[in-house]
PDB file of C-alpha atoms in Angstrom:
ATOM      1  CA  UNK A   1       5.895  -4.094   5.438  1.00 87.00           C
ATOM      2  CA  UNK A   2       2.219  -3.295   4.857  1.00 97.00           C
ATOM      3  CA  UNK A   3       0.453  -1.173   7.446  1.00 98.00           C
ATOM      4  CA  UNK A   4      -2.825   0.507   8.247  1.00 98.00           C
ATOM      5  CA  UNK A   5      -2.241   3.964   9.703  1.00 99.00           C
ATOM      6  CA  UNK A   6      -4.696   5.920  11.840  1.00 99.00           C
ATOM      7  CA  UNK A   7      -3.562   9.367  12.953  1.00 99.00           C
ATOM      8  CA  UNK A   8      -5.110  11.769  15.423  1.00 98.00           C
ATOM      9  CA  UNK A   9      -7.878   9.551  16.796  1.00 99.00           C
ATOM     10  CA  UNK A  10      -9.418  11.619  19.595  1.00 99.00           C
ATOM     11  CA  UNK A  11     -10.672   9.694  22.612  1.00 99.00           C
ATOM     12  CA  UNK A  12     -12.416  11.659  25.376  1.00 98.00           C
ATOM     13  CA  UNK A  13     -12.127   9.819  28.674  1.00 98.00           C
ATOM     14  CA  UNK A  14     -11.314   9.941  32.363  1.00 98.00           C
ATOM     15  CA  UNK A  15      -7.546   9.504  32.591  1.00 98.00           C
ATOM     16  CA  UNK A  16      -4.879  10.450  35.099  1.00 96.00           C
ATOM     17  CA  UNK A  17      -3.506   9.788  38.555  1.00 96.00           C
ATOM     18  CA  UNK A  18      -4.521  12.924  40.396  1.00 95.00           C
ATOM     19  CA  UNK A  19      -7.916  13.334  42.093  1.00 97.00           C
ATOM     20  CA  UNK A  20      -8.805  16.363  39.970  1.00 95.00           C
ATOM     21  CA  UNK A  21      -8.086  14.353  36.801  1.00 94.00           C
ATOM     22  CA  UNK A  22     -10.458  11.600  37.906  1.00 97.00           C
ATOM     23  CA  UNK A  23     -13.291  14.170  38.032  1.00 97.00           C
ATOM     24  CA  UNK A  24     -13.071  15.392  34.424  1.00 97.00           C
ATOM     25  CA  UNK A  25     -13.112  14.134  30.857  1.00 97.00           C
ATOM     26  CA  UNK A  26      -9.833  14.732  29.019  1.00 97.00           C
ATOM     27  CA  UNK A  27      -8.856  14.199  25.395  1.00 98.00           C
ATOM     28  CA  UNK A  28      -6.252  11.677  24.356  1.00 98.00           C
ATOM     29  CA  UNK A  29      -4.824  11.659  20.839  1.00 98.00           C
ATOM     30  CA  UNK A  30      -3.932   8.263  19.396  1.00 99.00           C
ATOM     31  CA  UNK A  31      -1.803   7.347  16.403  1.00 99.00           C
ATOM     32  CA  UNK A  32      -1.810   3.702  15.338  1.00 99.00           C
ATOM     33  CA  UNK A  33       0.341   1.806  12.865  1.00 99.00           C
ATOM     34  CA  UNK A  34      -0.988  -1.714  12.435  1.00 99.00           C
ATOM     35  CA  UNK A  35       1.185  -4.082  10.409  1.00 98.00           C
ATOM     36  CA  UNK A  36      -0.980  -6.519   8.529  1.00 97.00           C
ATOM     37  CA  UNK A  37      -0.641  -8.053   5.071  1.00 96.00           C
ATOM     38  CA  UNK A  38      -2.656  -5.904   2.664  1.00 97.00           C
ATOM     39  CA  UNK A  39      -1.870  -7.923  -0.472  1.00 97.00           C
ATOM     40  CA  UNK A  40      -5.311  -9.489  -0.824  1.00 97.00           C
ATOM     41  CA  UNK A  41      -7.140  -6.188  -0.269  1.00 97.00           C
ATOM     42  CA  UNK A  42      -4.881  -4.362  -2.715  1.00 97.00           C
ATOM     43  CA  UNK A  43      -5.763  -6.941  -5.372  1.00 98.00           C
ATOM     44  CA  UNK A  44      -9.468  -7.502  -4.648  1.00 98.00           C
ATOM     45  CA  UNK A  45     -10.605  -3.964  -3.761  1.00 97.00           C
ATOM     46  CA  UNK A  46     -12.993  -5.547  -1.214  1.00 96.00           C
ATOM     47  CA  UNK A  47     -13.507  -4.393   2.385  1.00 93.00           C
ATOM     48  CA  UNK A  48     -13.765  -7.988   3.581  1.00 94.00           C
ATOM     49  CA  UNK A  49     -10.098  -8.480   2.631  1.00 96.00           C
ATOM     50  CA  UNK A  50      -8.731  -5.833   4.980  1.00 96.00           C
ATOM     51  CA  UNK A  51      -9.259  -4.607   8.523  1.00 97.00           C
ATOM     52  CA  UNK A  52     -12.176  -2.259   9.119  1.00 96.00           C
ATOM     53  CA  UNK A  53     -10.673   1.111  10.074  1.00 97.00           C
ATOM     54  CA  UNK A  54     -13.842   2.336  11.770  1.00 98.00           C
ATOM     55  CA  UNK A  55     -13.981  -0.815  13.890  1.00 98.00           C
ATOM     56  CA  UNK A  56     -10.330  -0.359  14.901  1.00 99.00           C
ATOM     57  CA  UNK A  57     -11.157   3.177  16.055  1.00 99.00           C
ATOM     58  CA  UNK A  58     -14.263   2.015  17.944  1.00 99.00           C
ATOM     59  CA  UNK A  59     -12.384  -0.772  19.736  1.00 99.00           C
ATOM     60  CA  UNK A  60      -9.512   1.543  20.654  1.00 99.00           C
ATOM     61  CA  UNK A  61     -11.803   4.212  22.087  1.00 99.00           C
ATOM     62  CA  UNK A  62     -14.050   1.741  23.900  1.00 99.00           C
ATOM     63  CA  UNK A  63     -11.301  -0.083  25.795  1.00 99.00           C
ATOM     64  CA  UNK A  64      -9.805   3.195  27.006  1.00 99.00           C
ATOM     65  CA  UNK A  65     -13.146   4.762  27.959  1.00 99.00           C
ATOM     66  CA  UNK A  66     -14.262   1.655  29.851  1.00 99.00           C
ATOM     67  CA  UNK A  67     -10.974   1.281  31.748  1.00 98.00           C
ATOM     68  CA  UNK A  68     -10.546   4.955  32.704  1.00 98.00           C
ATOM     69  CA  UNK A  69      -6.816   4.303  33.166  1.00 98.00           C
ATOM     70  CA  UNK A  70      -4.497   6.255  35.410  1.00 98.00           C
ATOM     71  CA  UNK A  71      -1.584   5.992  32.986  1.00 98.00           C
ATOM     72  CA  UNK A  72      -1.506   6.414  29.222  1.00 98.00           C
ATOM     73  CA  UNK A  73       1.051   3.592  29.191  1.00 98.00           C
ATOM     74  CA  UNK A  74      -1.684   1.280  30.465  1.00 98.00           C
ATOM     75  CA  UNK A  75      -4.183   2.693  27.967  1.00 99.00           C
ATOM     76  CA  UNK A  76      -1.781   1.830  25.138  1.00 98.00           C
ATOM     77  CA  UNK A  77      -1.366  -1.740  26.386  1.00 98.00           C
ATOM     78  CA  UNK A  78      -5.140  -2.181  26.587  1.00 98.00           C
ATOM     79  CA  UNK A  79      -5.547  -1.067  22.973  1.00 99.00           C
ATOM     80  CA  UNK A  80      -2.749  -3.334  21.757  1.00 98.00           C
ATOM     81  CA  UNK A  81      -4.190  -6.341  23.598  1.00 97.00           C
ATOM     82  CA  UNK A  82      -7.704  -5.682  22.264  1.00 98.00           C
ATOM     83  CA  UNK A  83      -6.512  -5.337  18.672  1.00 98.00           C
ATOM     84  CA  UNK A  84      -4.337  -8.461  18.791  1.00 98.00           C
ATOM     85  CA  UNK A  85      -7.287 -10.384  20.279  1.00 97.00           C
ATOM     86  CA  UNK A  86      -9.725  -9.110  17.661  1.00 98.00           C
ATOM     87  CA  UNK A  87      -7.502  -9.431  14.590  1.00 97.00           C
ATOM     88  CA  UNK A  88      -5.403 -12.633  14.443  1.00 96.00           C
ATOM     89  CA  UNK A  89      -3.748 -11.497  11.197  1.00 96.00           C
ATOM     90  CA  UNK A  90      -2.119  -8.428  12.777  1.00 98.00           C
ATOM     91  CA  UNK A  91       1.651  -8.862  12.887  1.00 97.00           C
ATOM     92  CA  UNK A  92       2.614  -5.851  15.010  1.00 98.00           C
ATOM     93  CA  UNK A  93       1.185  -2.625  16.398  1.00 99.00           C
ATOM     94  CA  UNK A  94       2.765   0.714  17.171  1.00 99.00           C
ATOM     95  CA  UNK A  95       0.648   3.108  19.208  1.00 99.00           C
ATOM     96  CA  UNK A  96       1.368   6.647  20.335  1.00 99.00           C
ATOM     97  CA  UNK A  97      -0.881   8.319  22.881  1.00 99.00           C
ATOM     98  CA  UNK A  98      -0.615  12.010  23.640  1.00 98.00           C
ATOM     99  CA  UNK A  99      -2.273  14.007  26.395  1.00 97.00           C
ATOM    100  CA  UNK A 100      -2.631  17.560  25.044  1.00 95.00           C
ATOM    101  CA  UNK A 101      -2.136  20.708  27.134  1.00 83.00           C
ATOM    102  CA  UNK A 102      -1.669  18.865  30.429  1.00 90.00           C
ATOM    103  CA  UNK A 103       1.694  20.561  31.074  1.00 92.00           C
ATOM    104  CA  UNK A 104       1.694  24.323  30.407  1.00 93.00           C
ATOM    105  CA  UNK A 105       5.143  24.345  28.795  1.00 96.00           C
ATOM    106  CA  UNK A 106       4.324  21.573  26.277  1.00 95.00           C
ATOM    107  CA  UNK A 107       1.751  21.133  23.526  1.00 95.00           C
ATOM    108  CA  UNK A 108       1.331  17.550  24.707  1.00 95.00           C
ATOM    109  CA  UNK A 109       3.058  14.739  26.546  1.00 97.00           C
ATOM    110  CA  UNK A 110       2.888  11.167  25.418  1.00 98.00           C
ATOM    111  CA  UNK A 111       4.232   7.671  25.013  1.00 99.00           C
ATOM    112  CA  UNK A 112       4.818   5.176  22.240  1.00 99.00           C
ATOM    113  CA  UNK A 113       4.634   1.395  22.516  1.00 98.00           C
ATOM    114  CA  UNK A 114       5.402  -1.155  19.833  1.00 98.00           C
ATOM    115  CA  UNK A 115       4.523  -4.804  20.216  1.00 98.00           C
ATOM    116  CA  UNK A 116       4.768  -7.815  17.915  1.00 97.00           C
ATOM    117  CA  UNK A 117       2.386 -10.756  17.745  1.00 95.00           C
ATOM    118  CA  UNK A 118       4.908 -13.020  19.510  1.00 92.00           C
ATOM    119  CA  UNK A 119       4.979 -10.539  22.450  1.00 87.00           C
ATOM    120  CA  UNK A 120       1.219 -10.935  22.935  1.00 80.00           C
ATOM    121  CA  UNK A 121      -0.142 -13.230  25.631  1.00 79.00           C
ATOM    122  CA  UNK A 122      -3.947 -13.482  25.609  1.00 72.00           C
ATOM    123  CA  UNK A 123      -5.689 -12.734  28.881  1.00 67.00           C
ATOM    124  CA  UNK A 124      -6.772 -15.763  30.870  1.00 60.00           C
ATOM    125  CA  UNK A 125     -10.048 -14.013  31.693  1.00 54.00           C
ATOM    126  CA  UNK A 126      -9.034 -12.942  35.184  1.00 45.00           C
TER     127      UNK A 126
END
């Protein structure tokens, strides 16, 4: 299956449940695997026939920074929803989000979500 892969996207944002976390900017590290047919782009060599990687990064960072989520699980869902809404051709998305150096004994802690187009329910605007 074709996929666009973005690794190590750094998003600086307010994130966390504790009061002290809500007072500081922390880095999150995102890895995205976006399954989308790349046949046309591989044949045409034209940007218009694929997804714009920079735009994917901008959307991902923006939704997290605007939401200032408590949980990285929620941050991942926000990114998935935004990308499915923006790109109707996306078949599935896997996202990993890591919070570096938040626990002294670990380099990072994180989560991974994978969702398919048929799992996606557009927001009703509420």
